[in-house]
């Protein structure tokens, strides 16, 4: 079933509702087809998940018998969490016949107890595992053995892969690498949003995944191609979006995909020709809906953190946060205090170090901050 609104802000439907990324898609397809694992790096909400699902859609078009699997490990906190999610993602997905799937799972997964239910839509087994800390590494090994035993070619995307560096468990990177390098029928996409961490994981000679993948970094969608995509969808809806107004939206969010899509989604739903007043109305509506969340979020931060956030928001983008000029202009505390606050805001992803300087990571939050008096 086609979506009612072509400007998707979550999930993936089909190429009709996916804009551009043709070069990046071909890079992924060519790498995976030729047996190379791939590291995909992009800021959060830039569209890497959609790109992965689009590439998987294209792969299935080329070879329908392959298996494509996606898992997001952002919420995992330990090796145990990873193994549980990995099991839920992998087990039962490599066999079309439910009984065969359950037999193969029971054959390979011996260190813990798997629980089976059947997916009401696909009829395939849904598997959860009862796992104790002493069984984590054994179960992980068994899942990889289960993967290796399959006769099907399989492609697995692990999103927010840098999260494994946050685990208290030691040696997780080396453990995963030791299994992944011996899977001839499986290739991986390791996707992540923290560029410096991902580059360290895959480009440092001290790390287990050193030079084990092809690297792909994505940025904004080409402005002209995005404009063509958006204007066509509005025209098909018997409404108009001018090139000038689209470019204004694009520049407002520096081409950051999710924010552009969010505003276009809202505008499309109004069922009328788009002008600048309507764009501003939609933007205010979104920010108003998020205002309580932002206000509540800031209660966890000190006055110094909030002052720094608002100062960065007022600047839009600032390269020298510790400069005397910036500090005095916004009446901030000493450089040491600003530096300490900046580290926490970066760690919690409220502030992002872009190529041109520090920005508020959530563009809507940046606009909300500029409208507030603290």
C-alpha positions in Angstrom: 0.0 0.0 0.0 1.4 3.4 -1.0 1.8 6.0 1.8 -0.6 8.9 1.8 2.2 11.3 2.2 5.3 10.8 -0.1 7.7 12.7 2.3 8.5 9.9 4.7 10.0 10.8 8.0 10.5 7.2 9.2 10.8 3.8 7.5 11.2 3.0 3.8 8.6 2.2 1.1 10.1 2.0 -2.4 12.3 3.9 -4.8 9.3 6.2 -5.7 9.6 7.8 -2.3 13.3 7.8 -2.0 15.3 10.8 -3.3 18.6 10.5 -5.2 21.5 8.8 -3.4 22.2 7.0 -6.7 26.0 7.1 -6.4 25.9 6.0 -2.8 23.5 3.2 -3.6 25.7 1.9 -6.4 28.7 2.0 -4.2 26.9 -0.2 -1.6 25.6 -2.6 -4.2 29.0 -3.0 -5.9 30.8 -3.5 -2.6 28.3 -6.1 -1.2 28.0 -7.9 -4.6 31.8 -8.4 -4.6 32.0 -9.6 -1.1 33.3 -6.5 0.6 31.9 -5.4 4.0 31.1 -1.7 4.1 31.3 1.1 6.8 28.7 3.8 6.3 29.1 7.0 8.3 26.6 9.9 8.4 25.3 12.3 11.1 22.1 11.0 12.7 18.9 11.8 10.7 20.9 12.4 7.5 19.3 9.3 5.9 21.7 6.5 6.3 18.9 4.0 7.5 16.8 4.9 4.5 19.8 4.4 2.2 20.5 1.0 3.7 16.9 -0.1 3.2 17.0 1.3 -0.3 20.1 -0.6 -1.2 18.6 -3.8 0.3 15.4 -3.2 -1.8 17.7 -3.0 -4.9 19.6 -6.1 -4.0 16.4 -8.0 -3.6 15.3 -6.8 -7.0 18.5 -8.2 -8.5 18.5 -11.5 -6.6 15.2 -12.4 -4.8 16.6 -15.4 -2.9 19.0 -13.3 -0.7 18.3 -12.4 2.9 18.7 -8.8 4.1 18.6 -8.0 7.8 18.8 -4.8 9.7 19.4 -4.1 13.4 19.9 -0.8 15.3 22.0 -1.3 18.4 21.8 2.3 19.7 19.8 1.2 22.7 22.1 -1.7 23.7 24.3 -1.2 26.7 26.2 -4.5 26.9 27.3 -7.6 25.0 24.3 -9.4 26.5 22.0 -6.8 25.0 23.7 -7.1 21.6 23.5 -10.9 21.6 19.8 -10.9 22.4 19.1 -8.4 19.6 21.3 -10.2 17.2 19.5 -13.5 18.0 16.1 -11.8 17.5 17.3 -10.3 14.2 19.0 -13.4 12.7 17.4 -16.6 14.1 14.6 -18.0 12.0 15.2 -15.6 9.1 17.3 -17.9 6.9 14.8 -20.7 6.3 11.5 -20.3 4.5 9.9 -23.4 6.1 9.1 -22.8 9.9 9.7 -26.4 10.9 13.1 -26.4 9.2 14.0 -23.1 10.8 13.1 -24.3 14.3 15.1 -27.5 13.7 18.2 -25.7 12.6 18.0 -23.2 15.5 17.7 -26.0 18.0 20.7 -27.7 16.4 23.0 -24.7 16.7 21.7 -22.8 19.7 22.6 -25.1 22.6 24.1 -22.8 25.3 20.8 -21.1 26.1 17.0 -21.7 25.7 15.3 -20.2 22.6 11.6 -19.4 22.7 9.6 -19.6 19.5 6.6 -17.8 18.3 5.3 -17.4 14.7 5.1 -14.0 13.0 1.4 -13.5 12.2 2.3 -11.9 8.8 5.2 -14.0 7.5 4.6 -17.3 9.3 8.4 -17.3 10.1 9.6 -18.1 13.7 10.2 -15.2 16.0 12.9 -16.2 18.4 13.9 -14.7 21.8 16.5 -16.2 24.0 16.8 -16.7 27.8 20.5 -15.7 28.3 22.7 -15.5 31.4 25.9 -13.6 31.5 28.0 -16.8 31.4 26.4 -17.8 28.1 26.8 -14.6 26.1 30.0 -15.4 24.2 28.9 -19.1 23.6 25.6 -18.0 22.3 27.2 -15.4 20.0 29.5 -18.1 18.6 26.5 -20.3 18.0 24.6 -17.6 16.1 27.6 -17.1 13.8 27.8 -20.8 13.3 24.1 -20.8 12.4 24.8 -18.0 9.9 27.7 -19.8 8.4 25.7 -23.0 7.9 23.1 -21.3 5.7 23.2 -21.9 1.9 21.7 -18.4 1.3 23.6 -15.3 0.7 22.9 -12.9 3.6 23.5 -9.1 4.1 23.3 -7.7 7.6 23.3 -4.0 8.5 24.2 -3.1 12.0 23.3 0.5 12.7 24.9 2.8 15.3 27.7 0.3 15.4 29.9 2.7 17.4 27.7 1.8 20.4 29.8 -1.3 21.1 32.6 1.0 22.2 30.4 2.1 25.1 30.0 -1.5 26.5 31.7 -2.2 29.8 32.5 -5.7 28.4 36.1 -6.0 27.2 37.1 -7.1 23.8 33.8 -6.9 22.0 35.3 -5.5 18.8 37.9 -8.3 18.6 35.3 -10.9 19.4 32.9 -9.8 16.6 35.8 -9.4 14.2 37.0 -13.0 14.9 33.7 -14.4 13.7 32.8 -11.9 11.0 36.0 -12.5 9.0 35.1 -16.2 8.5 31.6 -15.9 7.0 31.9 -16.3 3.2 28.2 -16.2 2.6 27.5 -13.1 4.8 28.5 -9.5 4.3 27.9 -6.6 6.7 27.2 -2.9 6.6 28.5 -1.2 9.7 26.7 2.1 10.0 27.4 4.8 12.5 26.7 8.5 13.3 29.7 9.4 15.4 32.3 10.0 12.7 35.4 10.2 14.9 34.6 7.0 16.8 33.7 5.1 13.6 36.9 6.3 11.8 38.9 5.2 14.9 37.3 1.8 14.8 38.0 1.1 11.2 41.0 3.2 10.3 43.3 2.8 13.4 45.9 0.1 13.1 45.3 -0.6 16.9 41.7 -1.7 16.3 40.4 -5.1 15.3 38.4 -3.9 12.4 41.3 -1.9 10.9 41.0 -1.6 7.1 38.5 -4.6 7.0 35.8 -2.7 5.2 35.2 -0.2 2.4 34.4 3.3 3.8 31.5 5.4 2.6 30.6 8.8 4.1 27.3 10.5 3.1 26.3 14.1 3.4 23.3 16.1 2.2 21.2 15.2 -0.9 22.0 17.3 -3.9 19.9 20.4 -3.7 18.7 20.5 -7.3 17.8 16.7 -7.3 15.9 17.1 -4.0 14.0 20.1 -5.4 13.0 18.1 -8.5 11.8 15.2 -6.3 9.8 17.5 -4.0 8.2 19.7 -6.7 7.1 16.6 -8.7 5.3 15.1 -5.7 3.5 18.3 -4.9 2.6 18.7 -8.6 1.2 15.1 -8.6 -0.9 16.2 -5.6 -2.3 19.2 -7.7 -0.5 21.7 -5.5 2.6 23.8 -6.2 5.9 24.1 -4.4 8.2 26.6 -6.1 11.9 26.1 -6.6 12.6 29.3 -4.6 10.6 28.1 -1.6 12.1 24.7 -1.6 15.6 26.2 -1.7 14.6 28.3 1.3 13.6 25.2 3.2 16.8 23.3 2.2 19.0 26.2 3.3 17.1 26.7 6.5 18.2 23.2 7.6 21.5 23.1 5.7 20.0 20.2 3.7 19.7 18.0 6.7 17.4 15.3 5.3 15.1 14.5 8.3 14.3 18.2 9.0 13.7 19.0 5.3 11.4 15.9 5.1 9.6 16.7 8.3 8.7 20.2 7.0 7.7 18.9 3.5 5.6 16.2 5.1 3.7 18.9 7.1 3.3 21.2 4.1 2.1 18.4 1.8 -0.7 17.6 4.3 -2.1 21.1 4.0 -3.4 20.3 0.5 -2.7 23.8 -0.9 -0.1 25.8 -2.8 2.9 26.5 -0.7 4.0 30.1 0.1 6.5 31.5 2.7 3.8 32.2 5.2 2.7 28.6 5.2 6.3 27.4 5.6 6.7 29.6 8.6 3.3 28.4 10.0 4.3 24.8 9.6 7.7 25.4 11.2 6.2 27.2 14.2 3.6 24.4 14.6 6.4 21.7 14.8 8.4 23.7 17.3 5.4 24.4 19.4 4.6 20.7 19.6 8.2 19.9 20.7 8.5 22.8 23.1 7.4 20.9 26.2 9.9 18.1 25.4 12.8 20.6 25.0 11.9 22.4 28.2 11.8 19.1 30.1 15.1 18.0 28.6 16.9 21.1 29.8 15.9 20.5 33.4 18.7 17.9 33.5 21.3 20.6 32.7 22.8 23.4 34.7 22.3 27.1 33.9 25.8 27.1 32.4 25.0 24.4 30.0 21.7 26.1 28.9 23.5 29.4 28.5 26.1 27.8 26.2 23.3 26.0 24.2 21.5 29.2 23.7 24.7 31.1 22.7 25.5 28.4 20.1 21.9 28.5 18.9 22.0 32.3 18.5 25.2 32.1 16.5 23.8 29.3 14.3 27.3 27.9 13.8 30.4 28.9 15.8 33.9 27.7 15.3 35.7 29.2 18.3 33.5 28.4 21.3 36.4 29.1 23.7 37.3 32.5 22.2 37.1 35.5 24.5 34.9 37.3 22.0 32.3 34.6 21.9 32.4 34.2 25.7 32.0 37.9 26.4 29.4 38.4 23.7 27.1 35.9 25.4 28.2 36.6 29.0 29.4 33.1 29.6 31.7 32.0 32.4 35.4 31.3 32.2 36.8 29.4 29.2 37.5 26.3 31.5 33.8 26.2 32.5 32.6 26.6 28.9 35.0 23.8 27.8 33.6 21.5 30.5 30.0 22.3 29.5 30.8 21.9 25.8 32.2 18.4 26.4 29.0 17.3 28.1 26.8 18.7 25.4 28.9 17.0 22.7 28.8 13.7 24.6 25.0 13.9 24.9 24.7 14.9 21.3 23.0 18.2 21.9 25.8 19.9 20.1 27.5 18.6 17.0 30.9 19.6 15.5 30.1 20.2 11.8 32.8 21.1 9.3 32.1 24.8 9.7 31.8 24.8 13.5 29.6 23.8 16.4 25.9 23.7 15.8 22.8 22.6 17.8 22.3 18.9 16.7 18.5 19.1 16.6 17.7 21.9 14.2 14.2 22.4 15.6 15.6 22.7 19.1 18.0 25.3 17.8 15.1 27.4 16.6 13.2 26.9 19.8 16.3 28.0 21.8 16.6 31.2 19.8 13.0 32.0 20.6 13.4 31.6 24.4 14.4 34.0 27.1 16.5 32.4 29.9 
